[in-house]
Short mmCIF file of C-alpha atoms in Angstrom, two decimals:
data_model
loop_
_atom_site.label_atom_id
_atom_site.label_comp_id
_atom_site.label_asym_id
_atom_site.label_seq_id
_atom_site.Cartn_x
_atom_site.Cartn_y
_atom_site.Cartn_z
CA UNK A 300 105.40 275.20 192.68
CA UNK A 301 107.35 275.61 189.23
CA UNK A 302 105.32 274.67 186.13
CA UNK A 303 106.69 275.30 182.54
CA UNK A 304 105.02 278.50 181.49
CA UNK A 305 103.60 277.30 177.70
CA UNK A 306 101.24 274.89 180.00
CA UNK A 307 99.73 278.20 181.81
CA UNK A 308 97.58 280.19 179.32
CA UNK A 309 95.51 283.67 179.85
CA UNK A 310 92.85 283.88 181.34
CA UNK A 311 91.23 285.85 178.80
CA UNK A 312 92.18 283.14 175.92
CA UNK A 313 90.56 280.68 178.81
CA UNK A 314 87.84 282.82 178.95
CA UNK A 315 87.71 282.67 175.13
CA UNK A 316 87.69 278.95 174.56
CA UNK A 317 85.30 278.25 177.49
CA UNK A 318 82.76 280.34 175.62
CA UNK A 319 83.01 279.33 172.34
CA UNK A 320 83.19 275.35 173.20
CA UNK A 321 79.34 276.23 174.89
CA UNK A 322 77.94 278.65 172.46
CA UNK A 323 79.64 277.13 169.25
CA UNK A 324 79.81 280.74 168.05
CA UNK A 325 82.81 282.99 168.46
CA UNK A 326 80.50 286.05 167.75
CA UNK A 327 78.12 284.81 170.41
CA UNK A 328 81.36 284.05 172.89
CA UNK A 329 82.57 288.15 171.47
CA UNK A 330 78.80 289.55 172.78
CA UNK A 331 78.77 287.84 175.94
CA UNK A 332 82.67 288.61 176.92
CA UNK A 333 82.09 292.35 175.20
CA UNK A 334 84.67 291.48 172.99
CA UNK A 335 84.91 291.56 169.03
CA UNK A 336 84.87 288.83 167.12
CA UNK A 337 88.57 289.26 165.93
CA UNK A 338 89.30 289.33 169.76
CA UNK A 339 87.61 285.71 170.39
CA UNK A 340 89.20 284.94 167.62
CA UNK A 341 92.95 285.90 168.54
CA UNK A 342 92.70 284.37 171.53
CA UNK A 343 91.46 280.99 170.69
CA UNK A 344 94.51 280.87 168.10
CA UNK A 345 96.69 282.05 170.85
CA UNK A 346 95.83 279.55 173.12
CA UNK A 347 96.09 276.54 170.29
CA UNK A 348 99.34 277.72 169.61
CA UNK A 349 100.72 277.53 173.14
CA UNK A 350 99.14 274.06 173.46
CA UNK A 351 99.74 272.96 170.03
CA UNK A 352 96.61 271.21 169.98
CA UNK A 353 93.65 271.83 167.65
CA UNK A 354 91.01 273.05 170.34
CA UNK A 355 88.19 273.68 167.54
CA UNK A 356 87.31 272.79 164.44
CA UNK A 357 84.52 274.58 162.10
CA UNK A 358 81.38 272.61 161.09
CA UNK A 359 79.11 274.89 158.44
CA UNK A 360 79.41 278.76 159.94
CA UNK A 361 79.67 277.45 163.96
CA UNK A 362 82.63 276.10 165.79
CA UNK A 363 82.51 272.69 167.80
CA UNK A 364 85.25 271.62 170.05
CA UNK A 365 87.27 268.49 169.33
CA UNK A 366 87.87 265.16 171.17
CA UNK A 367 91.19 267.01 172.98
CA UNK A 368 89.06 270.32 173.45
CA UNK A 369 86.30 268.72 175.02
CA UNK A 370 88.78 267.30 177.33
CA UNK A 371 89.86 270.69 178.27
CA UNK A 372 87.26 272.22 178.61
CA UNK A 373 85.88 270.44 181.27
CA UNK A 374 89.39 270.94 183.55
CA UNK A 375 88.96 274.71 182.25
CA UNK A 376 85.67 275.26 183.70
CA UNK A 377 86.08 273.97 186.75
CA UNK A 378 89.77 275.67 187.03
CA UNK A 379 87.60 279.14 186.29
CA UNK A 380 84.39 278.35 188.82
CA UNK A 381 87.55 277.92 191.59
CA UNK A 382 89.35 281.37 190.40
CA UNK A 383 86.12 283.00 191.04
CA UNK A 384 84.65 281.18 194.16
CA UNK A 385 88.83 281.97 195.50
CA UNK A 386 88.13 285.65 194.76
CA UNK A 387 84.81 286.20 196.56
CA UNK A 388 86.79 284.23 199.11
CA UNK A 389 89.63 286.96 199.09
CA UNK A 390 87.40 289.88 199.12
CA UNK A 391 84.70 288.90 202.14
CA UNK A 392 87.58 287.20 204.27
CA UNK A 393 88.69 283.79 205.52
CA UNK A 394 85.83 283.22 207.98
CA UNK A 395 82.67 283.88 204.96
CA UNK A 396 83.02 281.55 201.83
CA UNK A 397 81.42 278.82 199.86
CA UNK A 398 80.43 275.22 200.94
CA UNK A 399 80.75 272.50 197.74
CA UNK A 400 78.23 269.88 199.12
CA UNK A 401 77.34 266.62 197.51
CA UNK A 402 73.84 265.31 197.93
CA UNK A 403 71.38 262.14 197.35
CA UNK A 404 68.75 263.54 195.04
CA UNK A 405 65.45 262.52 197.34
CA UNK A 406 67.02 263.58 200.50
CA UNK A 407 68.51 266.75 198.94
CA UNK A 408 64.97 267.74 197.38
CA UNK A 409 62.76 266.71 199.88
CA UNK A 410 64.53 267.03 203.43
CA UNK A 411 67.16 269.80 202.95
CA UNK A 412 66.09 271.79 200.46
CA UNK A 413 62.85 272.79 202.65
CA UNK A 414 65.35 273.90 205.09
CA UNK A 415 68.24 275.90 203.98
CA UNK A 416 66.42 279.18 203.83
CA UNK A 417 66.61 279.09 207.44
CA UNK A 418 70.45 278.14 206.99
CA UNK A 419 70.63 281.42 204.17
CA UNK A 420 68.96 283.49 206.83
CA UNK A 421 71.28 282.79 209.67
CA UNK A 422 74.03 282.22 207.84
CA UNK A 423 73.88 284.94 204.82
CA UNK A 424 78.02 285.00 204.62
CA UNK A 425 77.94 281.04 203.40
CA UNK A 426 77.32 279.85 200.03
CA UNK A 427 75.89 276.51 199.61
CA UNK A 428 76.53 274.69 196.17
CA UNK A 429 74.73 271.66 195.70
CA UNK A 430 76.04 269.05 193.49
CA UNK A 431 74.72 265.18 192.88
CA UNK A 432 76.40 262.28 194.11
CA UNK A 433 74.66 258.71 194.62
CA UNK A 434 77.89 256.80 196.29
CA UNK A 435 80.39 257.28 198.03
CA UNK A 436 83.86 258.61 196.40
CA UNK A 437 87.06 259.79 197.60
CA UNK A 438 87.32 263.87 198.54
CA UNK A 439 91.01 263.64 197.61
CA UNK A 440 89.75 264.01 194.41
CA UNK A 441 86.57 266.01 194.34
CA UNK A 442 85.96 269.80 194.79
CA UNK A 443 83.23 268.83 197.85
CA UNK A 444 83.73 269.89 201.22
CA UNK A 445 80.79 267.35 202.70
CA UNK A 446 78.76 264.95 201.44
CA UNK A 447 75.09 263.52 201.98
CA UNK A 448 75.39 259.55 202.60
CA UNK A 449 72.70 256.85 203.19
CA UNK A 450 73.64 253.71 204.76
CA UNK A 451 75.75 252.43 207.79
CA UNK A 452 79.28 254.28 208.80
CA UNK A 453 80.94 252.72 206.01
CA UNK A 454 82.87 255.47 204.05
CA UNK A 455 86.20 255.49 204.85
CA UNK A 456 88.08 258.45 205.88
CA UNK A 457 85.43 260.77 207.04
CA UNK A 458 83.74 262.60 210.18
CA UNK A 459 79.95 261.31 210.33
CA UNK A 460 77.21 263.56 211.71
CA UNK A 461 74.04 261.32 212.29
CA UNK A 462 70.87 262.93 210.38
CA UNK A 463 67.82 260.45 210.98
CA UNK A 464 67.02 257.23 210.32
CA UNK A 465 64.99 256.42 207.00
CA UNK A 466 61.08 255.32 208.10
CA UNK A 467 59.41 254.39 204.70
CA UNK A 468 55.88 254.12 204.37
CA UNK A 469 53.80 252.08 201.18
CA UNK A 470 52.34 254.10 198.88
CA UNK A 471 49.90 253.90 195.49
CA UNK A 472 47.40 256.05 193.73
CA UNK A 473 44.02 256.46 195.40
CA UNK A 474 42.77 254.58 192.49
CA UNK A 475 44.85 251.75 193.26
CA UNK A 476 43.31 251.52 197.01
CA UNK A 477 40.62 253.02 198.53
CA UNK A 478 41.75 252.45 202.12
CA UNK A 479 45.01 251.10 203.79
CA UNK A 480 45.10 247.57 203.75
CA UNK A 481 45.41 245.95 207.57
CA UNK A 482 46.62 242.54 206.27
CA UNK A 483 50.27 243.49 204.98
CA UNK A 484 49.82 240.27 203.42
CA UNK A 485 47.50 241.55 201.06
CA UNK A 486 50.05 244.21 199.45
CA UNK A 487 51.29 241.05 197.78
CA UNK A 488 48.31 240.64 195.68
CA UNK A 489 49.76 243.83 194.24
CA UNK A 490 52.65 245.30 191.63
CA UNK A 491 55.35 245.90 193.69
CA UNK A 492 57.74 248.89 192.71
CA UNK A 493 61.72 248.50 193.54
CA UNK A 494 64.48 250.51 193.70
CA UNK A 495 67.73 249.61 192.74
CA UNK A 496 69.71 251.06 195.54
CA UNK A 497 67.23 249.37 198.33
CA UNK A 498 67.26 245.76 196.39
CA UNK A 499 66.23 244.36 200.02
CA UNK A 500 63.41 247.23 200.81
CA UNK A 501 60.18 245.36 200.21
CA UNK A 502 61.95 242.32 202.47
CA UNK A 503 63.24 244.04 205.41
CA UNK A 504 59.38 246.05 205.15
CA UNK A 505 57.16 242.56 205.36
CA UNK A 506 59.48 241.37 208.17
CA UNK A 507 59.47 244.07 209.86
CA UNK A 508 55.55 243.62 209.88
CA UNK A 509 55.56 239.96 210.70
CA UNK A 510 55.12 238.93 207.67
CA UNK A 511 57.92 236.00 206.17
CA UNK A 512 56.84 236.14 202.75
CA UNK A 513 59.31 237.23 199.75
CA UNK A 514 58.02 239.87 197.60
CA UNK A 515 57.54 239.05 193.92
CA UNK A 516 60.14 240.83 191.36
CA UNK A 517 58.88 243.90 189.30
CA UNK A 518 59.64 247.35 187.78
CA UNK A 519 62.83 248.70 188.97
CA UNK A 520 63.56 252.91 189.39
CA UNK A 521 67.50 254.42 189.83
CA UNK A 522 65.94 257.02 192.01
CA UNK A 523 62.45 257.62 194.42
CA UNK A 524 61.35 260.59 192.26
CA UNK A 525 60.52 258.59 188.97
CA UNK A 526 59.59 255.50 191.78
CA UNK A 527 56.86 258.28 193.07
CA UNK A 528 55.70 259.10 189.68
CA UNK A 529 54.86 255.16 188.32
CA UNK A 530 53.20 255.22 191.27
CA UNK A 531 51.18 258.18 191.12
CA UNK A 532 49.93 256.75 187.73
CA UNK A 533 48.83 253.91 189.41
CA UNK A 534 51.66 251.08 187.89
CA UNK A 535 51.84 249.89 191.54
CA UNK A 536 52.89 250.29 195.20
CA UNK A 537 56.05 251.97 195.94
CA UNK A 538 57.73 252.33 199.29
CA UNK A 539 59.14 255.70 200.24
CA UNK A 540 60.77 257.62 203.10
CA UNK A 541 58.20 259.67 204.98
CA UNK A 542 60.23 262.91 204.15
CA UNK A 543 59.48 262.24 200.44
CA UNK A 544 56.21 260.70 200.18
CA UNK A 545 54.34 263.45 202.87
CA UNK A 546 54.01 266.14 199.72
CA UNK A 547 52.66 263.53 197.82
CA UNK A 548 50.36 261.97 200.28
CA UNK A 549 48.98 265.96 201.56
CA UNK A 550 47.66 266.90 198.37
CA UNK A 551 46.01 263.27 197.76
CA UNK A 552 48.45 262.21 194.58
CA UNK A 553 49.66 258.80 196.44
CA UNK A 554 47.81 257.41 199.76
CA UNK A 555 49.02 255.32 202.18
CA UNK A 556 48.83 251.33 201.03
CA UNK A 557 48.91 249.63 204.42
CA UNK A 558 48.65 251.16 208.17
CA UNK A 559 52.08 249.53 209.08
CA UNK A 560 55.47 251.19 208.51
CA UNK A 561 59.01 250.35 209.34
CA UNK A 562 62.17 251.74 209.80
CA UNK A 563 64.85 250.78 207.16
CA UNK A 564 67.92 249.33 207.92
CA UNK A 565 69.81 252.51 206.92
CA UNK A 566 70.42 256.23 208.03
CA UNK A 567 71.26 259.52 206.89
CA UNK A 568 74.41 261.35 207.44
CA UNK A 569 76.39 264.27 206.81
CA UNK A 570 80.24 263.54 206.32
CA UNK A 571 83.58 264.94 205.73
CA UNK A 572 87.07 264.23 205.01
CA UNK A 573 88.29 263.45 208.40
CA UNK A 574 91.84 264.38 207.43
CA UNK A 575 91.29 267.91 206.68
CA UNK A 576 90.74 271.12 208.75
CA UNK A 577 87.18 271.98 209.09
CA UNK A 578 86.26 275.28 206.96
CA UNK A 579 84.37 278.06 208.79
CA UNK A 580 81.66 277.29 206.11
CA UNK A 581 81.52 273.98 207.31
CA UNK A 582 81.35 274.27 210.77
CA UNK A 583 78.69 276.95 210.68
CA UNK A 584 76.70 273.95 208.32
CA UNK A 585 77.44 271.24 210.62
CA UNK A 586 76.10 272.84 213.68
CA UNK A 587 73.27 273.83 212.09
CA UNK A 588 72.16 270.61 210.73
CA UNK A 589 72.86 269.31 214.16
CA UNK A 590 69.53 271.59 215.50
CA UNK A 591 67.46 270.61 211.94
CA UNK A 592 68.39 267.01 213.30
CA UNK A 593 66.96 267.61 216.99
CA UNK A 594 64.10 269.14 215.48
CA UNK A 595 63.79 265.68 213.11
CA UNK A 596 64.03 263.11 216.02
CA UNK A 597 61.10 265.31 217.69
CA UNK A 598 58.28 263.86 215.30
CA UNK A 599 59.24 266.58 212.56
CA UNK A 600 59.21 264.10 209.83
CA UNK A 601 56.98 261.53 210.49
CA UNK A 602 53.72 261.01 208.60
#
């Protein structure tokens, strides 16, 4: 590949810019890169020149980046977070390296999370970077190597590897209900909480349990940790997987709203593009989700 060398800066003026555009200070950029000032300073005019493009404009005695800068920043950082992840790459050898993973905040927190220290332990030569991600998106253009996905096997393109099923269970403050209702009718008589990416949750739940009813509307969450916390403070009844709602319900913040539960009409599952060669890093992470999933389907994660 042949690219016109006034596109290609230095790293160290790349260096430069990156640190000024976060600290807003080339003497605080100078002290972190142990440079001087007039160093930072060079640089950043260097690197303007080349582009002829004004990266960085002064605003009382700081720096902020303009509209173009802020642009390039962004492509700069990630450009620099690859050089270095390519160089720890070079120096441990093809078979140790990083894994880019995207993740669903609840399931990432609550289900994985808990178990990649056992991953780190057996698998000390793979770095796992953990980014968030609630849809699908295409890997042709993304830095991730896998991806965390809820639903049916609708992504197109990719390798699945079946996680577990989501089970939710309803949940409110003690204060809300003393004991689990055994009429799932009567959970009607209460707030409902919703959340936006489950629209049909509190339906598929009450049919699941007999019951033909349509829930009423009410407060709608983006995600199950701010869900959880409305209804720790007792603004209704929210349903949650088990894997998220057992911390909750162990140390007595939410209890259980009903007796029933149901399982959802979704599942969890770890995919990749299906057009690519699997990285060592990835295989090693596969298989070893595989066992966490055995251990799942044996009762591991059911309240």
């Amino acid at each position: 590949m042949s690219l016109p060398r006034r596109y290609l800066p230095s790293i160290p003026a790349l260096l430069a810019f990156e640190a000024v555009a976060r600290l807003g200070s080339a003497t605080q950029a100078a002290a972190e890169l142990s440079l001087t000032q007039s160093a930072v300073s060079r640089q950043l005019k260097l690197l303007e020149d080349q582009l002829g493009v004004a990266l960085l404009a002064r605003k009382g005695r700081g720096l902020v980046v303009t509209p173009q800068g802020e642009r390039y920043v962004r492509t700069v950082r990630t450009t620099l977070q690859r050089l270095a992840q390519a160089g720890v790459a070079a120096q441990t050898g093809p078979e140790i390296g990083a894994l880019n993973l995207a993740i669903l905040p609840a399931f990432g927190m609550h289900w994985l999370a808990p178990r990649l220290r056992d991953f780190a332990r057996t698998h000390p030569e793979v770095t796992v970077n953990l980014s968030t991600r609630l849809a699908p998106f295409d890997f042709r253009g993304s830095q991730f190597d896998a991806a965390i996905h809820f639903g049916r096997e609708d992504w197109p393109g990719v390798g699945y590897l079946p996680l577990l099923p989501e089970t939710v269970v309803p949940v409110c403050a003690p204060s809300l209900i003393a004991t689990p209702l055994t009429d799932p009718q009567e959970i009607l008589q209460f707030d409902l909480l919703h959340l936006d990416t489950r629209p049909r949750g509190w339906a598929r739940w009450l049919r699941a349990v007999g019951q033909d009813s349509d829930p009423p509307p009410g407060m709608m969450f983006d995600q199950f940790s701010t869900m959880a916390q409305a209804a720790i403070h007792g603004l209704g009844i929210a349903l949650l997987p088990t894997f998220f709602a057992d911390p909750y319900l162990a140390n007595g913040q939410l209890v259980l709203a009903a007796t029933q539960s149901a399982q959802s009409i979704g599942s969890y599952y770890l995919v990749w593009p299906a057009d690519r060669p699997c990285p060592p890093a990835l295989e090693a992470f596969r298989d070893w989700l595989a066992l966490q999933r055995t251990a799942a389907h044996a009762g591991d994660d059911h309240v």
